[in-house]
mmCIF file of C-alpha atoms in Angstrom:
data_model
loop_
_atom_site.group_PDB
_atom_site.id
_atom_site.type_symbol
_atom_site.label_atom_id
_atom_site.label_comp_id
_atom_site.label_asym_id
_atom_site.label_seq_id
_atom_site.Cartn_x
_atom_site.Cartn_y
_atom_site.Cartn_z
ATOM 1 C CA MET A 20 42.729 7.696 21.583
ATOM 2 C CA TRP A 21 44.824 7.573 18.393
ATOM 3 C CA ALA A 22 45.601 3.904 18.981
ATOM 4 C CA ALA A 23 41.881 3.154 19.238
ATOM 5 C CA ILE A 24 41.125 5.126 16.060
ATOM 6 C CA PHE A 25 43.993 3.415 14.220
ATOM 7 C CA LEU A 26 42.820 -0.066 15.239
ATOM 8 C CA THR A 27 39.232 0.773 14.271
ATOM 9 C CA VAL A 28 40.252 2.013 10.820
ATOM 10 C CA ILE A 29 42.510 -0.999 10.207
ATOM 11 C CA SER A 30 39.714 -3.353 11.262
ATOM 12 C CA LEU A 31 37.236 -1.633 8.948
ATOM 13 C CA PHE A 32 39.803 -1.717 6.155
ATOM 14 C CA GLY A 33 40.216 -5.480 6.628
ATOM 15 C CA LEU A 34 36.468 -6.023 6.508
ATOM 16 C CA CYS A 35 36.198 -3.895 3.383
ATOM 17 C CA ILE A 36 38.996 -5.854 1.694
ATOM 18 C CA PHE A 37 37.191 -9.121 2.450
ATOM 19 C CA TYR A 38 33.850 -7.739 1.242
ATOM 20 C CA LEU A 39 35.276 -6.296 -1.977
ATOM 21 C CA ILE A 40 37.027 -9.564 -2.844
ATOM 22 C CA THR A 41 33.634 -11.305 -2.654
ATOM 23 C CA ARG A 42 32.223 -8.598 -4.952
ATOM 24 C CA PHE A 43 35.136 -8.590 -7.380
ATOM 25 C CA ARG A 44 34.789 -12.379 -7.793
ATOM 26 C CA LYS A 45 31.545 -11.657 -9.653
ATOM 27 C CA LEU A 46 33.013 -9.155 -12.082
ATOM 28 C CA TYR A 47 32.870 -10.121 -15.740
ATOM 29 C CA ILE A 48 36.596 -9.622 -16.325
ATOM 30 C CA VAL A 49 37.473 -11.771 -13.294
ATOM 31 C CA ASN A 50 35.213 -14.580 -14.479
ATOM 32 C CA ARG A 51 36.709 -14.461 -17.973
ATOM 33 C CA LEU A 52 40.256 -14.646 -16.601
ATOM 34 C CA ALA A 53 39.481 -17.405 -14.095
ATOM 35 C CA GLY A 54 37.422 -19.515 -16.493
ATOM 36 C CA THR A 55 36.022 -22.567 -14.734
ATOM 37 C CA LYS A 56 38.610 -22.552 -11.935
ATOM 38 C CA LYS A 57 36.775 -21.107 -8.920
ATOM 39 C CA GLY A 58 39.937 -20.719 -6.849
ATOM 40 C CA PHE A 59 41.352 -18.403 -9.481
ATOM 41 C CA LYS A 60 38.379 -16.067 -9.067
ATOM 42 C CA THR A 61 39.522 -15.173 -5.573
ATOM 43 C CA LEU A 62 43.107 -14.794 -6.757
ATOM 44 C CA PHE A 63 42.223 -12.468 -9.621
ATOM 45 C CA ALA A 64 39.794 -10.538 -7.407
ATOM 46 C CA PHE A 65 42.598 -10.030 -4.891
ATOM 47 C CA ILE A 66 45.028 -8.942 -7.616
ATOM 48 C CA PHE A 67 42.443 -6.492 -8.969
ATOM 49 C CA LEU A 68 42.026 -5.021 -5.489
ATOM 50 C CA ILE A 69 45.785 -4.788 -4.930
ATOM 51 C CA LEU A 70 46.127 -2.902 -8.223
ATOM 52 C CA ILE A 71 43.572 -0.331 -7.049
ATOM 53 C CA VAL A 72 45.384 0.099 -3.726
ATOM 54 C CA ALA A 73 48.797 0.305 -5.407
ATOM 55 C CA LEU A 74 47.647 2.878 -7.977
ATOM 56 C CA SER A 75 45.937 5.003 -5.298
ATOM 57 C CA THR A 76 49.060 4.825 -3.121
ATOM 58 C CA LEU A 77 51.280 5.796 -6.043
ATOM 59 C CA LEU A 78 49.118 8.771 -7.003
ATOM 60 C CA LEU A 79 48.263 9.907 -3.456
ATOM 61 C CA SER A 80 49.421 7.846 -0.464
ATOM 62 C CA PHE A 81 48.545 4.629 1.352
ATOM 63 C CA VAL A 82 46.363 6.532 3.822
ATOM 64 C CA ASN A 83 44.325 7.945 0.954
ATOM 65 C CA ALA A 84 44.204 4.509 -0.693
ATOM 66 C CA VAL A 85 42.574 3.219 2.505
ATOM 67 C CA ILE A 86 40.023 6.050 2.343
ATOM 68 C CA ILE A 87 39.213 5.215 -1.288
ATOM 69 C CA ILE A 88 38.757 1.501 -0.544
ATOM 70 C CA LEU A 89 36.505 2.273 2.429
ATOM 71 C CA HIS A 90 34.267 4.434 0.252
ATOM 72 C CA ILE A 91 34.085 1.918 -2.595
ATOM 73 C CA ALA A 92 33.067 -0.789 -0.126
ATOM 74 C CA VAL A 93 30.432 1.357 1.590
ATOM 75 C CA PHE A 94 28.873 2.530 -1.672
ATOM 76 C CA TRP A 95 28.941 -1.015 -3.067
ATOM 77 C CA LEU A 96 27.195 -2.305 0.042
ATOM 78 C CA ILE A 97 24.539 0.406 -0.235
ATOM 79 C CA ALA A 98 24.033 -0.410 -3.933
ATOM 80 C CA ASP A 99 23.731 -4.124 -3.105
ATOM 81 C CA LEU A 100 21.089 -3.397 -0.478
ATOM 82 C CA ILE A 101 19.100 -1.151 -2.828
ATOM 83 C CA LEU A 102 19.182 -3.731 -5.611
ATOM 84 C CA PHE A 103 18.277 -6.483 -3.147
ATOM 85 C CA ILE A 104 15.176 -4.518 -2.128
ATOM 86 C CA CYS A 105 14.340 -3.845 -5.792
ATOM 87 C CA ARG A 106 14.483 -7.557 -6.564
ATOM 88 C CA LYS A 107 12.095 -8.267 -3.703
ATOM 89 C CA PHE A 108 9.489 -6.091 -5.363
ATOM 90 C CA LYS A 109 10.299 -7.142 -8.925
ATOM 91 C CA LYS A 110 11.482 -10.737 -8.847
ATOM 92 C CA ASP A 111 12.217 -10.945 -12.564
ATOM 93 C CA LEU A 112 14.681 -8.043 -12.357
ATOM 94 C CA GLU A 113 17.955 -9.271 -13.858
ATOM 95 C CA LEU A 114 20.953 -7.079 -13.155
ATOM 96 C CA LYS A 115 23.701 -9.537 -12.266
ATOM 97 C CA LYS A 116 25.267 -9.598 -15.699
ATOM 98 C CA LEU A 117 25.492 -5.828 -15.728
ATOM 99 C CA CYS A 118 27.194 -5.771 -12.310
ATOM 100 C CA LEU A 119 25.256 -2.606 -11.607
ATOM 101 C CA SER A 120 26.335 -2.507 -7.946
ATOM 102 C CA GLY A 121 29.978 -2.286 -8.963
ATOM 103 C CA ILE A 122 29.341 0.348 -11.609
ATOM 104 C CA LEU A 123 27.421 2.451 -9.092
ATOM 105 C CA ALA A 124 30.057 1.966 -6.377
ATOM 106 C CA PHE A 125 32.967 3.088 -8.538
ATOM 107 C CA SER A 126 31.030 5.923 -10.163
ATOM 108 C CA ILE A 127 29.664 7.363 -6.916
ATOM 109 C CA THR A 128 33.051 7.024 -5.188
ATOM 110 C CA ALA A 129 34.753 8.877 -8.050
ATOM 111 C CA VAL A 130 32.246 11.740 -7.980
ATOM 112 C CA TYR A 131 31.973 11.896 -4.192
ATOM 113 C CA LEU A 132 35.723 11.942 -3.531
ATOM 114 C CA SER A 133 36.318 14.371 -6.408
ATOM 115 C CA ILE A 134 34.008 16.794 -4.625
ATOM 116 C CA GLY A 135 35.858 15.972 -1.388
ATOM 117 C CA ALA A 136 39.192 16.773 -3.050
ATOM 118 C CA TYR A 137 37.827 20.110 -4.275
ATOM 119 C CA LEU A 138 36.573 20.989 -0.785
ATOM 120 C CA CYS A 139 40.011 20.103 0.575
ATOM 121 C CA TYR A 140 42.163 21.960 -1.970
ATOM 122 C CA HIS A 141 39.944 25.021 -2.500
ATOM 123 C CA VAL A 142 40.073 27.503 0.373
ATOM 124 C CA PHE A 143 36.826 29.288 1.199
ATOM 125 C CA GLU A 144 36.321 32.466 3.235
ATOM 126 C CA THR A 145 34.182 32.194 6.368
ATOM 127 C CA LYS A 146 33.002 35.239 8.327
ATOM 128 C CA TYR A 147 31.769 35.680 11.891
ATOM 129 C CA ASP A 148 30.397 38.740 13.674
ATOM 130 C CA ILE A 149 30.960 38.917 17.433
ATOM 131 C CA THR A 150 29.591 41.629 19.704
ATOM 132 C CA THR A 151 30.684 42.648 23.188
ATOM 133 C CA THR A 152 29.530 44.979 25.926
ATOM 134 C CA LYS A 153 33.144 45.936 26.618
ATOM 135 C CA ASN A 154 34.324 49.352 25.498
ATOM 136 C CA ILE A 155 36.567 48.507 22.545
ATOM 137 C CA GLU A 156 37.178 49.887 19.089
ATOM 138 C CA PRO A 157 36.014 47.564 16.288
ATOM 139 C CA ILE A 158 38.676 45.047 15.339
ATOM 140 C CA ARG A 159 38.869 42.545 12.473
ATOM 141 C CA VAL A 160 40.739 39.294 13.176
ATOM 142 C CA GLY A 161 42.054 36.965 10.494
ATOM 143 C CA LEU A 162 42.362 33.329 11.587
ATOM 144 C CA ILE A 163 44.138 30.407 9.941
ATOM 145 C CA ALA A 164 45.145 27.017 11.293
ATOM 146 C CA ASP A 165 46.292 23.593 10.133
ATOM 147 C CA SER A 166 48.204 24.550 7.002
ATOM 148 C CA HIS A 167 50.399 21.434 7.460
ATOM 149 C CA THR A 168 52.484 22.960 4.680
ATOM 150 C CA GLY A 169 53.274 20.555 1.879
ATOM 151 C CA THR A 170 49.934 18.748 1.884
ATOM 152 C CA THR A 171 47.683 20.751 -0.450
ATOM 153 C CA PHE A 172 50.060 23.658 -1.061
ATOM 154 C CA ASN A 173 53.705 24.481 -0.378
ATOM 155 C CA GLY A 174 55.096 27.498 1.443
ATOM 156 C CA VAL A 175 54.722 29.705 -1.627
ATOM 157 C CA GLY A 176 51.165 28.437 -2.094
ATOM 158 C CA LEU A 177 50.352 29.491 1.472
ATOM 159 C CA GLY A 178 51.432 32.992 0.504
ATOM 160 C CA GLU A 179 48.958 32.963 -2.386
ATOM 161 C CA GLU A 180 46.123 32.021 -0.031
ATOM 162 C CA LEU A 181 47.218 34.727 2.411
ATOM 163 C CA GLU A 182 47.000 37.301 -0.373
ATOM 164 C CA ARG A 183 43.278 36.537 -0.590
ATOM 165 C CA LEU A 184 42.946 36.934 3.167
ATOM 166 C CA GLN A 185 44.981 40.159 2.993
ATOM 167 C CA ALA A 186 42.321 41.593 0.687
ATOM 168 C CA ALA A 187 39.842 41.425 3.593
ATOM 169 C CA SER A 188 42.094 43.868 5.522
ATOM 170 C CA PRO A 189 42.236 42.182 8.944
ATOM 171 C CA ASP A 190 43.771 44.220 11.767
ATOM 172 C CA VAL A 191 45.592 41.182 13.125
ATOM 173 C CA LEU A 192 46.365 37.665 11.857
ATOM 174 C CA VAL A 193 46.422 34.731 14.269
ATOM 175 C CA VAL A 194 47.806 31.319 13.361
ATOM 176 C CA SER A 195 46.283 28.751 15.706
ATOM 177 C CA GLY A 196 48.736 25.902 15.270
ATOM 178 C CA ASP A 197 49.897 23.115 12.951
ATOM 179 C CA LEU A 198 51.629 25.501 10.602
ATOM 180 C CA VAL A 199 54.017 22.705 9.567
ATOM 181 C CA ASP A 200 54.154 18.925 9.852
ATOM 182 C CA ASP A 201 56.668 16.081 9.932
ATOM 183 C CA SER A 202 56.466 15.940 6.146
ATOM 184 C CA THR A 203 57.106 19.690 5.715
ATOM 185 C CA THR A 204 60.543 20.121 4.193
ATOM 186 C CA PHE A 205 63.106 22.654 5.396
ATOM 187 C CA GLU A 206 62.624 24.681 2.207
ATOM 188 C CA ASP A 207 58.853 24.712 2.648
ATOM 189 C CA MET A 208 59.222 25.753 6.289
ATOM 190 C CA ILE A 209 61.412 28.684 5.228
ATOM 191 C CA ASN A 210 58.931 29.727 2.529
ATOM 192 C CA THR A 211 55.998 29.314 4.913
ATOM 193 C CA CYS A 212 57.544 31.668 7.461
ATOM 194 C CA ALA A 213 58.416 34.121 4.676
ATOM 195 C CA SER A 214 54.783 34.067 3.506
ATOM 196 C CA LEU A 215 53.638 34.995 6.998
ATOM 197 C CA GLY A 216 56.316 37.683 7.078
ATOM 198 C CA ASP A 217 54.913 39.217 3.891
ATOM 199 C CA PHE A 218 51.458 39.550 5.446
ATOM 200 C CA LYS A 219 50.696 43.159 6.349
ATOM 201 C CA CYS A 220 48.233 44.181 9.051
ATOM 202 C CA ARG A 221 48.004 46.846 11.713
ATOM 203 C CA TYR A 222 48.785 44.723 14.787
ATOM 204 C CA GLY A 223 50.943 42.019 13.269
ATOM 205 C CA VAL A 224 50.947 38.230 12.964
ATOM 206 C CA TYR A 225 50.785 35.880 15.978
ATOM 207 C CA TYR A 226 51.408 32.153 16.141
ATOM 208 C CA VAL A 227 50.891 29.335 18.658
ATOM 209 C CA PHE A 228 52.093 25.747 18.443
ATOM 210 C CA GLY A 229 49.909 22.865 17.366
ATOM 211 C CA ASN A 230 50.512 19.201 18.109
ATOM 212 C CA HIS A 231 52.284 18.638 14.760
ATOM 213 C CA ASP A 232 54.535 21.697 14.727
ATOM 214 C CA ARG A 233 57.215 20.315 17.007
ATOM 215 C CA GLY A 234 57.300 17.062 15.040
ATOM 216 C CA TYR A 235 56.764 13.537 16.283
ATOM 217 C CA TYR A 236 60.132 12.247 15.108
ATOM 218 C CA ALA A 237 63.790 13.238 15.357
ATOM 219 C CA ALA A 238 64.596 16.665 13.915
ATOM 220 C CA GLU A 239 66.813 15.038 11.272
ATOM 221 C CA ARG A 240 63.719 13.636 9.567
ATOM 222 C CA ARG A 241 62.615 17.032 8.280
ATOM 223 C CA GLY A 242 65.874 18.947 8.703
ATOM 224 C CA TYR A 243 64.930 21.382 11.489
ATOM 225 C CA ASP A 244 63.755 21.409 15.090
ATOM 226 C CA GLU A 245 61.346 23.515 17.122
ATOM 227 C CA GLN A 246 63.884 26.242 17.808
ATOM 228 C CA ARG A 247 64.806 26.568 14.135
ATOM 229 C CA LEU A 248 61.116 27.036 13.312
ATOM 230 C CA VAL A 249 60.756 29.654 16.052
ATOM 231 C CA ASP A 250 63.890 31.485 14.885
ATOM 232 C CA GLU A 251 62.580 31.625 11.320
ATOM 233 C CA LEU A 252 59.188 32.920 12.450
ATOM 234 C CA ILE A 253 60.781 35.627 14.579
ATOM 235 C CA LYS A 254 63.066 36.535 11.679
ATOM 236 C CA ASN A 255 59.891 37.223 9.680
ATOM 237 C CA ASN A 256 58.358 39.370 12.438
ATOM 238 C CA VAL A 257 55.861 36.710 13.527
ATOM 239 C CA LYS A 258 55.233 36.807 17.278
ATOM 240 C CA VAL A 259 55.478 33.311 18.767
ATOM 241 C CA LEU A 260 53.326 32.866 21.873
ATOM 242 C CA LYS A 261 53.838 29.988 24.299
ATOM 243 C CA ASP A 262 51.622 30.725 27.294
ATOM 244 C CA ASP A 263 52.161 34.439 26.718
ATOM 245 C CA VAL A 264 49.936 37.492 27.097
ATOM 246 C CA VAL A 265 50.192 40.417 24.664
ATOM 247 C CA TYR A 266 48.222 43.669 24.538
ATOM 248 C CA ILE A 267 47.586 44.301 20.853
ATOM 249 C CA THR A 268 45.605 47.470 21.689
ATOM 250 C CA ASP A 269 44.885 49.259 24.946
ATOM 251 C CA ASP A 270 41.653 47.282 25.279
ATOM 252 C CA VAL A 271 42.287 43.995 23.452
ATOM 253 C CA VAL A 272 44.537 41.282 24.876
ATOM 254 C CA LEU A 273 45.817 38.226 23.039
ATOM 255 C CA ILE A 274 46.551 35.108 25.102
ATOM 256 C CA GLY A 275 48.573 32.529 23.183
ATOM 257 C CA ARG A 276 48.407 29.110 24.810
ATOM 258 C CA ASP A 277 50.984 26.409 24.254
ATOM 259 C CA ASP A 278 49.533 23.250 22.737
ATOM 260 C CA ALA A 279 47.756 20.752 24.979
ATOM 261 C CA SER A 280 50.462 18.220 24.093
ATOM 262 C CA ALA A 281 53.133 20.370 25.790
ATOM 263 C CA ARG A 282 54.408 18.977 29.082
ATOM 264 C CA HIS A 283 54.204 22.079 31.240
ATOM 265 C CA ARG A 284 51.420 24.171 29.781
ATOM 266 C CA GLN A 285 50.005 26.816 32.130
ATOM 267 C CA ASN A 286 46.322 26.716 32.947
ATOM 268 C CA ILE A 287 44.136 29.450 31.569
ATOM 269 C CA THR A 288 43.179 30.844 34.971
ATOM 270 C CA ASP A 289 46.794 31.660 35.780
ATOM 271 C CA LEU A 290 47.363 33.200 32.372
ATOM 272 C CA VAL A 291 44.522 35.697 32.740
ATOM 273 C CA SER A 292 44.895 36.380 36.464
ATOM 274 C CA ASP A 293 46.604 39.760 35.972
ATOM 275 C CA ILE A 294 44.405 40.964 33.111
ATOM 276 C CA PRO A 295 41.771 43.574 34.117
ATOM 277 C CA SER A 296 38.249 42.283 33.595
ATOM 278 C CA ASP A 297 37.317 45.196 31.332
ATOM 279 C CA LYS A 298 39.846 44.114 28.687
ATOM 280 C CA TYR A 299 38.670 42.055 25.728
ATOM 281 C CA MET A 300 40.505 38.722 25.920
ATOM 282 C CA ILE A 301 41.172 36.622 22.809
ATOM 283 C CA VAL A 302 42.659 33.167 23.384
ATOM 284 C CA MET A 303 44.590 31.210 20.751
ATOM 285 C CA ASN A 304 44.378 27.513 21.649
ATOM 286 C CA HIS A 305 45.103 24.971 18.918
ATOM 287 C CA GLN A 306 43.059 22.118 20.364
ATOM 288 C CA PRO A 307 39.411 22.900 21.270
ATOM 289 C CA ASN A 308 39.341 20.806 24.413
ATOM 290 C CA ASP A 309 39.494 23.151 27.428
ATOM 291 C CA TYR A 310 36.189 24.956 27.007
ATOM 292 C CA ASN A 311 34.947 24.660 30.582
ATOM 293 C CA ASN A 312 38.101 26.158 32.077
ATOM 294 C CA GLU A 313 38.236 28.906 29.455
ATOM 295 C CA ALA A 314 34.591 29.769 30.136
ATOM 296 C CA VAL A 315 35.239 29.832 33.901
ATOM 297 C CA ALA A 316 38.204 32.139 33.267
ATOM 298 C CA ASN A 317 35.672 34.428 31.547
ATOM 299 C CA VAL A 318 37.733 35.064 28.434
ATOM 300 C CA ASP A 319 35.805 36.616 25.574
ATOM 301 C CA LEU A 320 36.833 34.627 22.491
ATOM 302 C CA VAL A 321 38.731 31.365 21.925
ATOM 303 C CA LEU A 322 40.146 30.521 18.472
ATOM 304 C CA SER A 323 41.073 26.915 17.646
ATOM 305 C CA GLY A 324 41.738 24.487 14.817
ATOM 306 C CA HIS A 325 43.044 20.908 15.098
ATOM 307 C CA THR A 326 39.840 19.022 14.226
ATOM 308 C CA HIS A 327 39.920 19.792 10.464
ATOM 309 C CA GLY A 328 36.185 20.293 10.753
ATOM 310 C CA GLY A 329 35.704 16.574 11.292
ATOM 311 C CA GLN A 330 37.248 15.807 7.881
ATOM 312 C CA LEU A 331 35.079 12.946 6.630
ATOM 313 C CA PHE A 332 31.340 12.311 6.791
ATOM 314 C CA PRO A 333 29.867 10.577 8.785
ATOM 315 C CA ALA A 334 32.800 10.519 11.239
ATOM 316 C CA ASN A 335 32.745 14.317 11.687
ATOM 317 C CA TYR A 336 31.973 14.338 15.363
ATOM 318 C CA VAL A 337 33.912 11.309 16.590
ATOM 319 C CA GLY A 338 36.255 13.612 18.516
ATOM 320 C CA GLU A 339 33.325 14.976 20.501
ATOM 321 C CA TRP A 340 31.720 11.550 20.991
ATOM 322 C CA ILE A 341 34.885 10.123 22.553
ATOM 323 C CA GLY A 342 35.586 13.251 24.606
ATOM 324 C CA ALA A 343 38.761 14.332 22.785
ATOM 325 C CA ASN A 344 37.316 17.698 21.727
ATOM 326 C CA ASP A 345 34.674 20.050 23.076
ATOM 327 C CA ALA A 346 33.663 21.105 19.573
ATOM 328 C CA THR A 347 34.413 20.076 16.012
ATOM 329 C CA TYR A 348 33.617 23.087 13.890
ATOM 330 C CA GLY A 349 32.106 26.534 13.889
ATOM 331 C CA TYR A 350 30.740 28.876 16.517
ATOM 332 C CA SER A 351 29.475 28.081 20.001
ATOM 333 C CA LYS A 352 29.126 29.895 23.295
ATOM 334 C CA ARG A 353 29.460 28.934 26.944
ATOM 335 C CA GLY A 354 28.590 31.574 29.504
ATOM 336 C CA ASN A 355 30.186 34.805 28.336
ATOM 337 C CA THR A 356 32.802 33.073 26.195
ATOM 338 C CA ASN A 357 32.591 32.753 22.411
ATOM 339 C CA PHE A 358 34.336 29.814 20.748
ATOM 340 C CA ILE A 359 35.284 29.394 17.090
ATOM 341 C CA VAL A 360 36.861 26.273 15.576
ATOM 342 C CA THR A 361 38.137 26.515 12.015
ATOM 343 C CA SER A 362 38.264 23.516 9.678
ATOM 344 C CA GLY A 363 41.741 24.630 8.650
ATOM 345 C CA ILE A 364 43.239 26.230 5.575
ATOM 346 C CA SER A 365 44.642 22.893 4.402
ATOM 347 C CA ASP A 366 44.882 19.324 5.612
ATOM 348 C CA TRP A 367 47.103 16.692 7.182
ATOM 349 C CA GLU A 368 47.471 13.488 5.146
ATOM 350 C CA ILE A 369 43.954 12.763 3.914
ATOM 351 C CA LYS A 370 43.385 14.759 0.741
ATOM 352 C CA PHE A 371 39.595 14.730 0.916
ATOM 353 C CA LYS A 372 37.133 16.726 3.009
ATOM 354 C CA THR A 373 33.607 15.346 2.757
ATOM 355 C CA GLY A 374 32.309 16.681 6.069
ATOM 356 C CA CYS A 375 33.555 20.262 5.739
ATOM 357 C CA ALA A 376 35.719 22.510 3.541
ATOM 358 C CA SER A 377 39.094 24.228 3.858
ATOM 359 C CA GLU A 378 38.841 27.855 4.925
ATOM 360 C CA TYR A 379 40.387 30.962 6.347
ATOM 361 C CA VAL A 380 38.290 32.941 8.803
ATOM 362 C CA ILE A 381 37.459 36.619 9.211
ATOM 363 C CA ILE A 382 36.037 37.699 12.583
ATOM 364 C CA ASP A 383 34.608 41.173 13.129
ATOM 365 C CA ILE A 384 34.406 42.147 16.811
ATOM 366 C CA ASN A 385 32.268 45.177 17.597
ATOM 367 C CA LYS A 386 30.887 46.893 20.654
ATOM 368 C CA GLU A 387 27.130 46.380 21.075
#
């Protein structure tokens, strides 16, 4: 799946590079520099484009430079089409010298991605109310996922966001995966775990692995391995669940599933087989892609992250279209099972969210 997405993005990037070079050739500054030598127009257009990519990479990263170029190309194409239609209706319309398409493309991209950066870096609060026929005392659950510490905030910054969540007084905090990433430094990992350790709630803090937490490279790359992360979490009184079942009250059970990328993950039916049916069952599952089995197992609530809410418009629901995820964002229900997918409290590598916003989640569960 990732190989297909990577090849698609690279192909689109190549097409956008080609298209923008044809557009940049018409810019006033390029024409002045090239003079009467047509071949130089392409050269200067290419240099201009490389400067944009280099500057974006220097300020952000190459991945984000690709995102910026894709948006400039799309908005320029849309502007070209609009102006083409305008000229059809008003043939004497002369806009070439103004290069209006380019002005619109750069201006709209700047505004659009600035909003996307705000939605990525600013963490919103999202609330859900869930009811049940089971005989339980009301419980408030705090949910975070996908902090990928070091992307939009460091380990200390996570603590500042958790202080806001703390103000909502959740009874329990669940961390549904991707707490850290390959780029998360050892120092940030330590501070991240300490921030979770500082969080105070009645039933404690629980964590399950996401696909990035174990790291995709050798442990030397970031200075710690899976066990070192687990040890630090435990040191800070965070309960690490890997296909484990925990009663957080007499009537509420927390089932922490290992990530779908794990080699020997237990199936949900086996995990809940010994739990009485009158208990309220909350499942932590980083990737929202086992909905049918979780619904068949008749669990009450499944909490996931992983999708980042779809990240960028209009590609929000690609994961669902290609069958990688059962849901992308928000609340849904299958049978008796409620499902919630959070867009995440932070981000991975892309520093823009144009199809969603960063968030932490508060879930109130009450008896009907």
